[in-house]
Amino acid sequence: MAAPTTTTQEEQASPPQEPKPYTVTLIPGDGIGPEVVDATVQVLEATGLLFEWETQEAGAEVVGKYGTALPDQVVTSILKNRIALKGPVATPIGTGFASVNVTLRKRLGLYANVRPARCLPGIKTPFPNVDLIVVRENSEDLYSGIEHVVVPGVVESLKIITEVASTRIARHAFDYARTNGRKKVTAVHKANIMKLSDGLFLDCCKRVSREYTDIDYEEMIVDNCCMQLVTRPQQFDVMVMENLYGDIVSDLASGLVGGLGVTGSANIGPDATVYEAVHGSAPDIAGKGLANPTAVLMSSVMMLRDLNETATADRVEKAILSVFSKGKYLTRDLGGTATTAEYVSAVIGAMGA
Ligand code: NAI
């Protein structure tokens, strides 16, 4: 008779699980895009987390290859992975293909663009203690792209504002404020002139504000808001606005905290989030190794937080801030002389410390 087989407790336990990588759609984009995205990938890989990068080509430089700046597979990949890290993409001015960014936001339903701007240690700025968040409506307004020539010399461009989109973005801003311990939401508008469109946006914000009695609410006309931003920016906390104002005001806010090289963003929808810098493809410095990758890096920190990788997000952010505090490896846009590669090495070095 065969002896009964015995199994040890160790054999019974299931084998240790390999950590699963995060699959992320990676869009290098145009101009400085590949440089700043590659820099960010280097930092993320140095964290020890596992990533599977699904690289997708989009932008002005691939039109010849695919006949479009936004091949369908880019959208498919993002919808499958639900997250994308994107470099800037160039858009021709006045003529040519429609903006990849606007099209991507529309096709993926990325209705909210969250753009934080906050002073960083060691970076000289006109004002101390700026720490604000622009929540930009991302799906309509003048970016609907509905334009036509009425008669030669007269062009009509339609501004679309809907109750659904305005209510949704207002709620996003208040939810963001509540979740992130913020105290106030400012709705920015021009309802004194565009009484119907901006009037509707403002009504929606006002209505939503009544559901959030724990968050202060105020309204400000966009021109006054710009003046206030360049005289007393510390008064702002979370700001919510339509697409065009959000585009402009968030660049202005970047200028208050060190420029376009340092501000990241997230384009958020129900099916996917696309993380990208606020800046564009910067053709003037592309290919020279001079680009500041902080904006995409900060966007990747937002991505890590959304993935609940809070400790890693904190580690990357602290490393960036420590490099800034020391001031030795700043890129040219911040008054330093470091190349992209030198800055990235410094950040990776600071992460290990
Ligand atoms: P831009 O943001 O590319 O550049 C403006 C200025 O900021 C330039 O002097 C540039 O050298 C500097 N700059 C921008 N990012 C920098 C960085 N990371 N490090 C150091 N300096 C940086 O704006 P511009 O010139 O108006 O647009 C260029 C192209 O980018 C256009 O085709 C535009 O449509 C596109 N664009 C794309 C965006 C996106 O993909 N999300 C956003 C904004 C513009």
JSON list of N, CA and C in Angstrom, two decimals, residues 9-74:
[
{"chain": "A", "resi": 9, "resn": "GLN", "atom": "N", "xyz": [2.40, 22.99, 5.08]},
{"chain": "A", "resi": 9, "resn": "GLN", "atom": "CA", "xyz": [1.57, 24.21, 5.01]},
{"chain": "A", "resi": 9, "resn": "GLN", "atom": "C", "xyz": [2.06, 25.14, 3.89]},
{"chain": "A", "resi": 10, "resn": "GLU", "atom": "N", "xyz": [3.42, 25.12, 3.74]},
{"chain": "A", "resi": 10, "resn": "GLU", "atom": "CA", "xyz": [4.02, 26.01, 2.74]},
{"chain": "A", "resi": 10, "resn": "GLU", "atom": "C", "xyz": [3.56, 25.66, 1.33]},
{"chain": "A", "resi": 11, "resn": "GLU", "atom": "N", "xyz": [3.48, 24.28, 1.09]},
{"chain": "A", "resi": 11, "resn": "GLU", "atom": "CA", "xyz": [3.07, 23.83, -0.24]},
{"chain": "A", "resi": 11, "resn": "GLU", "atom": "C", "xyz": [1.62, 24.17, -0.52]},
{"chain": "A", "resi": 12, "resn": "GLN", "atom": "N", "xyz": [0.80, 24.13, 0.58]},
{"chain": "A", "resi": 12, "resn": "GLN", "atom": "CA", "xyz": [-0.63, 24.40, 0.40]},
{"chain": "A", "resi": 12, "resn": "GLN", "atom": "C", "xyz": [-0.88, 25.87, 0.05]},
{"chain": "A", "resi": 13, "resn": "ALA", "atom": "N", "xyz": [-0.05, 26.76, 0.61]},
{"chain": "A", "resi": 13, "resn": "ALA", "atom": "CA", "xyz": [-0.28, 28.19, 0.38]},
{"chain": "A", "resi": 13, "resn": "ALA", "atom": "C", "xyz": [-0.07, 28.51, -1.09]},
{"chain": "A", "resi": 14, "resn": "SER", "atom": "N", "xyz": [-0.88, 29.43, -1.64]},
{"chain": "A", "resi": 14, "resn": "SER", "atom": "CA", "xyz": [-0.73, 29.77, -3.05]},
{"chain": "A", "resi": 14, "resn": "SER", "atom": "C", "xyz": [0.60, 30.52, -3.27]},
{"chain": "A", "resi": 15, "resn": "PRO", "atom": "N", "xyz": [1.20, 30.34, -4.45]},
{"chain": "A", "resi": 15, "resn": "PRO", "atom": "CA", "xyz": [2.50, 30.98, -4.69]},
{"chain": "A", "resi": 15, "resn": "PRO", "atom": "C", "xyz": [2.38, 32.49, -4.60]},
{"chain": "A", "resi": 16, "resn": "PRO", "atom": "N", "xyz": [3.49, 33.17, -4.19]},
{"chain": "A", "resi": 16, "resn": "PRO", "atom": "CA", "xyz": [3.40, 34.62, -4.05]},
{"chain": "A", "resi": 16, "resn": "PRO", "atom": "C", "xyz": [3.02, 35.27, -5.37]},
{"chain": "A", "resi": 17, "resn": "GLN", "atom": "N", "xyz": [2.11, 36.25, -5.31]},
{"chain": "A", "resi": 17, "resn": "GLN", "atom": "CA", "xyz": [1.65, 36.93, -6.53]},
{"chain": "A", "resi": 17, "resn": "GLN", "atom": "C", "xyz": [2.69, 37.93, -7.00]},
{"chain": "A", "resi": 18, "resn": "GLU", "atom": "N", "xyz": [3.00, 37.89, -8.28]},
{"chain": "A", "resi": 18, "resn": "GLU", "atom": "CA", "xyz": [3.84, 38.93, -8.88]},
{"chain": "A", "resi": 18, "resn": "GLU", "atom": "C", "xyz": [3.05, 40.23, -8.85]},
{"chain": "A", "resi": 19, "resn": "PRO", "atom": "N", "xyz": [3.66, 41.36, -8.44]},
{"chain": "A", "resi": 19, "resn": "PRO", "atom": "CA", "xyz": [2.90, 42.61, -8.52]},
{"chain": "A", "resi": 19, "resn": "PRO", "atom": "C", "xyz": [2.51, 42.90, -9.97]},
{"chain": "A", "resi": 20, "resn": "LYS", "atom": "N", "xyz": [1.27, 43.35, -10.15]},
{"chain": "A", "resi": 20, "resn": "LYS", "atom": "CA", "xyz": [0.77, 43.59, -11.51]},
{"chain": "A", "resi": 20, "resn": "LYS", "atom": "C", "xyz": [1.19, 44.98, -11.98]},
{"chain": "A", "resi": 21, "resn": "PRO", "atom": "N", "xyz": [1.71, 45.08, -13.18]},
{"chain": "A", "resi": 21, "resn": "PRO", "atom": "CA", "xyz": [2.07, 46.44, -13.64]},
{"chain": "A", "resi": 21, "resn": "PRO", "atom": "C", "xyz": [0.82, 47.27, -13.98]},
{"chain": "A", "resi": 22, "resn": "TYR", "atom": "N", "xyz": [0.96, 48.56, -13.88]},
{"chain": "A", "resi": 22, "resn": "TYR", "atom": "CA", "xyz": [-0.09, 49.46, -14.37]},
{"chain": "A", "resi": 22, "resn": "TYR", "atom": "C", "xyz": [0.10, 49.63, -15.86]},
{"chain": "A", "resi": 23, "resn": "THR", "atom": "N", "xyz": [-0.93, 49.34, -16.64]},
{"chain": "A", "resi": 23, "resn": "THR", "atom": "CA", "xyz": [-0.82, 49.58, -18.08]},
{"chain": "A", "resi": 23, "resn": "THR", "atom": "C", "xyz": [-1.31, 50.98, -18.38]},
{"chain": "A", "resi": 24, "resn": "VAL", "atom": "N", "xyz": [-0.45, 51.79, -18.95]},
{"chain": "A", "resi": 24, "resn": "VAL", "atom": "CA", "xyz": [-0.74, 53.20, -19.19]},
{"chain": "A", "resi": 24, "resn": "VAL", "atom": "C", "xyz": [-0.49, 53.51, -20.67]},
{"chain": "A", "resi": 25, "resn": "THR", "atom": "N", "xyz": [-1.44, 54.17, -21.30]},
{"chain": "A", "resi": 25, "resn": "THR", "atom": "CA", "xyz": [-1.21, 54.65, -22.67]},
{"chain": "A", "resi": 25, "resn": "THR", "atom": "C", "xyz": [-0.24, 55.83, -22.60]},
{"chain": "A", "resi": 26, "resn": "LEU", "atom": "N", "xyz": [0.80, 55.78, -23.41]},
{"chain": "A", "resi": 26, "resn": "LEU", "atom": "CA", "xyz": [1.83, 56.82, -23.38]},
{"chain": "A", "resi": 26, "resn": "LEU", "atom": "C", "xyz": [1.87, 57.51, -24.73]},
{"chain": "A", "resi": 27, "resn": "ILE", "atom": "N", "xyz": [1.62, 58.82, -24.73]},
{"chain": "A", "resi": 27, "resn": "ILE", "atom": "CA", "xyz": [1.62, 59.57, -25.99]},
{"chain": "A", "resi": 27, "resn": "ILE", "atom": "C", "xyz": [2.76, 60.59, -25.94]},
{"chain": "A", "resi": 28, "resn": "PRO", "atom": "N", "xyz": [3.87, 60.31, -26.59]},
{"chain": "A", "resi": 28, "resn": "PRO", "atom": "CA", "xyz": [5.00, 61.25, -26.52]},
{"chain": "A", "resi": 28, "resn": "PRO", "atom": "C", "xyz": [4.68, 62.63, -27.11]},
{"chain": "A", "resi": 29, "resn": "GLY", "atom": "N", "xyz": [3.89, 62.65, -28.23]},
{"chain": "A", "resi": 29, "resn": "GLY", "atom": "CA", "xyz": [3.48, 63.94, -28.81]},
{"chain": "A", "resi": 29, "resn": "GLY", "atom": "C", "xyz": [4.56, 64.60, -29.64]},
{"chain": "A", "resi": 30, "resn": "ASP", "atom": "N", "xyz": [4.43, 65.91, -29.81]},
{"chain": "A", "resi": 30, "resn": "ASP", "atom": "CA", "xyz": [5.30, 66.68, -30.71]},
{"chain": "A", "resi": 30, "resn": "ASP", "atom": "C", "xyz": [6.32, 67.53, -29.94]},
{"chain": "A", "resi": 31, "resn": "GLY", "atom": "N", "xyz": [7.27, 68.09, -30.68]},
{"chain": "A", "resi": 31, "resn": "GLY", "atom": "CA", "xyz": [8.21, 69.07, -30.13]},
{"chain": "A", "resi": 31, "resn": "GLY", "atom": "C", "xyz": [8.96, 68.51, -28.92]},
{"chain": "A", "resi": 32, "resn": "ILE", "atom": "N", "xyz": [8.84, 69.19, -27.77]},
{"chain": "A", "resi": 32, "resn": "ILE", "atom": "CA", "xyz": [9.55, 68.72, -26.57]},
{"chain": "A", "resi": 32, "resn": "ILE", "atom": "C", "xyz": [8.83, 67.53, -25.93]},
{"chain": "A", "resi": 33, "resn": "GLY", "atom": "N", "xyz": [7.65, 67.16, -26.48]},
{"chain": "A", "resi": 33, "resn": "GLY", "atom": "CA", "xyz": [6.86, 66.07, -25.88]},
{"chain": "A", "resi": 33, "resn": "GLY", "atom": "C", "xyz": [7.67, 64.81, -25.58]},
{"chain": "A", "resi": 34, "resn": "PRO", "atom": "N", "xyz": [8.34, 64.23, -26.61]},
{"chain": "A", "resi": 34, "resn": "PRO", "atom": "CA", "xyz": [9.08, 62.99, -26.34]},
{"chain": "A", "resi": 34, "resn": "PRO", "atom": "C", "xyz": [10.15, 63.17, -25.25]},
{"chain": "A", "resi": 35, "resn": "GLU", "atom": "N", "xyz": [10.77, 64.37, -25.18]},
{"chain": "A", "resi": 35, "resn": "GLU", "atom": "CA", "xyz": [11.81, 64.58, -24.17]},
{"chain": "A", "resi": 35, "resn": "GLU", "atom": "C", "xyz": [11.23, 64.61, -22.76]},
{"chain": "A", "resi": 36, "resn": "VAL", "atom": "N", "xyz": [10.12, 65.33, -22.58]},
{"chain": "A", "resi": 36, "resn": "VAL", "atom": "CA", "xyz": [9.57, 65.47, -21.22]},
{"chain": "A", "resi": 36, "resn": "VAL", "atom": "C", "xyz": [8.83, 64.20, -20.79]},
{"chain": "A", "resi": 37, "resn": "VAL", "atom": "N", "xyz": [8.25, 63.50, -21.77]},
{"chain": "A", "resi": 37, "resn": "VAL", "atom": "CA", "xyz": [7.56, 62.25, -21.43]},
{"chain": "A", "resi": 37, "resn": "VAL", "atom": "C", "xyz": [8.59, 61.18, -21.07]},
{"chain": "A", "resi": 38, "resn": "ASP", "atom": "N", "xyz": [9.68, 61.11, -21.85]},
{"chain": "A", "resi": 38, "resn": "ASP", "atom": "CA", "xyz": [10.72, 60.13, -21.54]},
{"chain": "A", "resi": 38, "resn": "ASP", "atom": "C", "xyz": [11.33, 60.41, -20.16]},
{"chain": "A", "resi": 39, "resn": "ALA", "atom": "N", "xyz": [11.53, 61.67, -19.86]},
{"chain": "A", "resi": 39, "resn": "ALA", "atom": "CA", "xyz": [12.09, 62.04, -18.54]},
{"chain": "A", "resi": 39, "resn": "ALA", "atom": "C", "xyz": [11.16, 61.55, -17.43]},
{"chain": "A", "resi": 40, "resn": "THR", "atom": "N", "xyz": [9.86, 61.70, -17.64]},
{"chain": "A", "resi": 40, "resn": "THR", "atom": "CA", "xyz": [8.87, 61.30, -16.63]},
{"chain": "A", "resi": 40, "resn": "THR", "atom": "C", "xyz": [8.86, 59.78, -16.47]},
{"chain": "A", "resi": 41, "resn": "VAL", "atom": "N", "xyz": [8.95, 59.07, -17.60]},
{"chain": "A", "resi": 41, "resn": "VAL", "atom": "CA", "xyz": [8.98, 57.61, -17.54]},
{"chain": "A", "resi": 41, "resn": "VAL", "atom": "C", "xyz": [10.20, 57.15, -16.73]},
{"chain": "A", "resi": 42, "resn": "GLN", "atom": "N", "xyz": [11.34, 57.82, -16.95]},
{"chain": "A", "resi": 42, "resn": "GLN", "atom": "CA", "xyz": [12.55, 57.44, -16.20]},
{"chain": "A", "resi": 42, "resn": "GLN", "atom": "C", "xyz": [12.32, 57.58, -14.69]},
{"chain": "A", "resi": 43, "resn": "VAL", "atom": "N", "xyz": [11.69, 58.68, -14.30]},
{"chain": "A", "resi": 43, "resn": "VAL", "atom": "CA", "xyz": [11.45, 58.91, -12.86]},
{"chain": "A", "resi": 43, "resn": "VAL", "atom": "C", "xyz": [10.46, 57.87, -12.33]},
{"chain": "A", "resi": 44, "resn": "LEU", "atom": "N", "xyz": [9.38, 57.64, -13.07]},
{"chain": "A", "resi": 44, "resn": "LEU", "atom": "CA", "xyz": [8.36, 56.69, -12.59]},
{"chain": "A", "resi": 44, "resn": "LEU", "atom": "C", "xyz": [8.95, 55.29, -12.47]},
{"chain": "A", "resi": 45, "resn": "GLU", "atom": "N", "xyz": [9.79, 54.91, -13.43]},
{"chain": "A", "resi": 45, "resn": "GLU", "atom": "CA", "xyz": [10.37, 53.57, -13.35]},
{"chain": "A", "resi": 45, "resn": "GLU", "atom": "C", "xyz": [11.35, 53.46, -12.19]},
{"chain": "A", "resi": 46, "resn": "ALA", "atom": "N", "xyz": [11.97, 54.57, -11.84]},
{"chain": "A", "resi": 46, "resn": "ALA", "atom": "CA", "xyz": [12.91, 54.55, -10.71]},
{"chain": "A", "resi": 46, "resn": "ALA", "atom": "C", "xyz": [12.20, 54.42, -9.36]},
{"chain": "A", "resi": 47, "resn": "THR", "atom": "N", "xyz": [10.88, 54.59, -9.36]},
{"chain": "A", "resi": 47, "resn": "THR", "atom": "CA", "xyz": [10.15, 54.47, -8.08]},
{"chain": "A", "resi": 47, "resn": "THR", "atom": "C", "xyz": [10.03, 53.02, -7.64]},
{"chain": "A", "resi": 48, "resn": "GLY", "atom": "N", "xyz": [10.21, 52.09, -8.58]},
{"chain": "A", "resi": 48, "resn": "GLY", "atom": "CA", "xyz": [10.05, 50.67, -8.23]},
{"chain": "A", "resi": 48, "resn": "GLY", "atom": "C", "xyz": [8.67, 50.14, -8.57]},
{"chain": "A", "resi": 49, "resn": "LEU", "atom": "N", "xyz": [7.71, 51.03, -8.82]},
{"chain": "A", "resi": 49, "resn": "LEU", "atom": "CA", "xyz": [6.39, 50.56, -9.28]},
{"chain": "A", "resi": 49, "resn": "LEU", "atom": "C", "xyz": [6.56, 49.99, -10.69]},
{"chain": "A", "resi": 50, "resn": "LEU", "atom": "N", "xyz": [5.67, 49.06, -11.04]},
{"chain": "A", "resi": 50, "resn": "LEU", "atom": "CA", "xyz": [5.77, 48.47, -12.37]},
{"chain": "A", "resi": 50, "resn": "LEU", "atom": "C", "xyz": [4.78, 49.12, -13.32]},
{"chain": "A", "resi": 51, "resn": "PHE", "atom": "N", "xyz": [5.27, 49.48, -14.50]},
{"chain": "A", "resi": 51, "resn": "PHE", "atom": "CA", "xyz": [4.40, 50.08, -15.52]},
{"chain": "A", "resi": 51, "resn": "PHE", "atom": "C", "xyz": [4.59, 49.34, -16.83]},
{"chain": "A", "resi": 52, "resn": "GLU", "atom": "N", "xyz": [3.49, 49.18, -17.54]},
{"chain": "A", "resi": 52, "resn": "GLU", "atom": "CA", "xyz": [3.57, 48.68, -18.91]},
{"chain": "A", "resi": 52, "resn": "GLU", "atom": "C", "xyz": [3.13, 49.86, -19.77]},
{"chain": "A", "resi": 53, "resn": "TRP", "atom": "N", "xyz": [4.04, 50.38, -20.56]},
{"chain": "A", "resi": 53, "resn": "TRP", "atom": "CA", "xyz": [3.71, 51.57, -21.36]},
{"chain": "A", "resi": 53, "resn": "TRP", "atom": "C", "xyz": [3.21, 51.14, -22.72]},
{"chain": "A", "resi": 54, "resn": "GLU", "atom": "N", "xyz": [2.00, 51.58, -23.05]},
{"chain": "A", "resi": 54, "resn": "GLU", "atom": "CA", "xyz": [1.47, 51.28, -24.38]},
{"chain": "A", "resi": 54, "resn": "GLU", "atom": "C", "xyz": [1.64, 52.56, -25.21]},
{"chain": "A", "resi": 55, "resn": "THR", "atom": "N", "xyz": [2.74, 52.63, -25.93]},
{"chain": "A", "resi": 55, "resn": "THR", "atom": "CA", "xyz": [3.09, 53.88, -26.62]},
{"chain": "A", "resi": 55, "resn": "THR", "atom": "C", "xyz": [2.22, 54.07, -27.87]},
{"chain": "A", "resi": 56, "resn": "GLN", "atom": "N", "xyz": [1.65, 55.24, -27.99]},
{"chain": "A", "resi": 56, "resn": "GLN", "atom": "CA", "xyz": [0.77, 55.56, -29.12]},
{"chain": "A", "resi": 56, "resn": "GLN", "atom": "C", "xyz": [1.22, 56.86, -29.77]},
{"chain": "A", "resi": 57, "resn": "GLU", "atom": "N", "xyz": [1.22, 56.84, -31.11]},
{"chain": "A", "resi": 57, "resn": "GLU", "atom": "CA", "xyz": [1.66, 58.04, -31.83]},
{"chain": "A", "resi": 57, "resn": "GLU", "atom": "C", "xyz": [0.46, 58.94, -32.15]},
{"chain": "A", "resi": 58, "resn": "ALA", "atom": "N", "xyz": [0.61, 60.21, -31.84]},
{"chain": "A", "resi": 58, "resn": "ALA", "atom": "CA", "xyz": [-0.41, 61.21, -32.21]},
{"chain": "A", "resi": 58, "resn": "ALA", "atom": "C", "xyz": [0.30, 62.55, -32.38]},
{"chain": "A", "resi": 59, "resn": "GLY", "atom": "N", "xyz": [-0.29, 63.40, -33.20]},
{"chain": "A", "resi": 59, "resn": "GLY", "atom": "CA", "xyz": [0.27, 64.74, -33.34]},
{"chain": "A", "resi": 59, "resn": "GLY", "atom": "C", "xyz": [0.62, 65.10, -34.76]},
{"chain": "A", "resi": 60, "resn": "ALA", "atom": "N", "xyz": [1.12, 66.32, -34.90]},
{"chain": "A", "resi": 60, "resn": "ALA", "atom": "CA", "xyz": [1.41, 66.87, -36.22]},
{"chain": "A", "resi": 60, "resn": "ALA", "atom": "C", "xyz": [2.42, 66.00, -36.97]},
{"chain": "A", "resi": 61, "resn": "GLU", "atom": "N", "xyz": [3.36, 65.42, -36.20]},
{"chain": "A", "resi": 61, "resn": "GLU", "atom": "CA", "xyz": [4.44, 64.69, -36.85]},
{"chain": "A", "resi": 61, "resn": "GLU", "atom": "C", "xyz": [4.01, 63.33, -37.42]},
{"chain": "A", "resi": 62, "resn": "VAL", "atom": "N", "xyz": [2.79, 62.85, -37.10]},
{"chain": "A", "resi": 62, "resn": "VAL", "atom": "CA", "xyz": [2.38, 61.53, -37.62]},
{"chain": "A", "resi": 62, "resn": "VAL", "atom": "C", "xyz": [1.29, 61.63, -38.69]},
{"chain": "A", "resi": 63, "resn": "VAL", "atom": "N", "xyz": [0.92, 62.85, -39.06]},
{"chain": "A", "resi": 63, "resn": "VAL", "atom": "CA", "xyz": [-0.14, 63.02, -40.07]},
{"chain": "A", "resi": 63, "resn": "VAL", "atom": "C", "xyz": [0.25, 62.34, -41.38]},
{"chain": "A", "resi": 64, "resn": "GLY", "atom": "N", "xyz": [1.53, 62.47, -41.78]},
{"chain": "A", "resi": 64, "resn": "GLY", "atom": "CA", "xyz": [2.01, 61.86, -43.02]},
{"chain": "A", "resi": 64, "resn": "GLY", "atom": "C", "xyz": [1.86, 60.34, -42.97]},
{"chain": "A", "resi": 65, "resn": "LYS", "atom": "N", "xyz": [2.13, 59.77, -41.81]},
{"chain": "A", "resi": 65, "resn": "LYS", "atom": "CA", "xyz": [2.12, 58.30, -41.66]},
{"chain": "A", "resi": 65, "resn": "LYS", "atom": "C", "xyz": [0.70, 57.73, -41.60]},
{"chain": "A", "resi": 66, "resn": "TYR", "atom": "N", "xyz": [-0.20, 58.39, -40.88]},
{"chain": "A", "resi": 66, "resn": "TYR", "atom": "CA", "xyz": [-1.54, 57.82, -40.66]},
{"chain": "A", "resi": 66, "resn": "TYR", "atom": "C", "xyz": [-2.66, 58.56, -41.40]},
{"chain": "A", "resi": 67, "resn": "GLY", "atom": "N", "xyz": [-2.34, 59.72, -41.99]},
{"chain": "A", "resi": 67, "resn": "GLY", "atom": "CA", "xyz": [-3.38, 60.52, -42.64]},
{"chain": "A", "resi": 67, "resn": "GLY", "atom": "C", "xyz": [-4.24, 61.26, -41.64]},
{"chain": "A", "resi": 68, "resn": "THR", "atom": "N", "xyz": [-3.90, 61.19, -40.39]},
{"chain": "A", "resi": 68, "resn": "THR", "atom": "CA", "xyz": [-4.62, 61.91, -39.33]},
{"chain": "A", "resi": 68, "resn": "THR", "atom": "C", "xyz": [-3.66, 62.14, -38.17]},
{"chain": "A", "resi": 69, "resn": "ALA", "atom": "N", "xyz": [-3.93, 63.21, -37.41]},
{"chain": "A", "resi": 69, "resn": "ALA", "atom": "CA", "xyz": [-3.08, 63.48, -36.25]},
{"chain": "A", "resi": 69, "resn": "ALA", "atom": "C", "xyz": [-3.52, 62.66, -35.04]},
{"chain": "A", "resi": 70, "resn": "LEU", "atom": "N", "xyz": [-4.73, 62.09, -35.14]},
{"chain": "A", "resi": 70, "resn": "LEU", "atom": "CA", "xyz": [-5.23, 61.30, -34.02]},
{"chain": "A", "resi": 70, "resn": "LEU", "atom": "C", "xyz": [-5.76, 59.95, -34.53]},
{"chain": "A", "resi": 71, "resn": "PRO", "atom": "N", "xyz": [-4.86, 58.98, -34.75]},
{"chain": "A", "resi": 71, "resn": "PRO", "atom": "CA", "xyz": [-5.30, 57.67, -35.22]},
{"chain": "A", "resi": 71, "resn": "PRO", "atom": "C", "xyz": [-6.26, 57.02, -34.21]},
{"chain": "A", "resi": 72, "resn": "ASP", "atom": "N", "xyz": [-7.22, 56.24, -34.74]},
{"chain": "A", "resi": 72, "resn": "ASP", "atom": "CA", "xyz": [-8.24, 55.62, -33.87]},
{"chain": "A", "resi": 72, "resn": "ASP", "atom": "C", "xyz": [-7.63, 54.78, -32.75]},
{"chain": "A", "resi": 73, "resn": "GLN", "atom": "N", "xyz": [-6.48, 54.14, -33.05]},
{"chain": "A", "resi": 73, "resn": "GLN", "atom": "CA", "xyz": [-5.91, 53.24, -32.03]},
{"chain": "A", "resi": 73, "resn": "GLN", "atom": "C", "xyz": [-5.50, 53.98, -30.76]},
{"chain": "A", "resi": 74, "resn": "VAL", "atom": "N", "xyz": [-5.28, 55.30, -30.88]},
{"chain": "A", "resi": 74, "resn": "VAL", "atom": "CA", "xyz": [-4.92, 56.06, -29.67]},
{"chain": "A", "resi": 74, "resn": "VAL", "atom": "C", "xyz": [-6.11, 56.09, -28.72]}
]
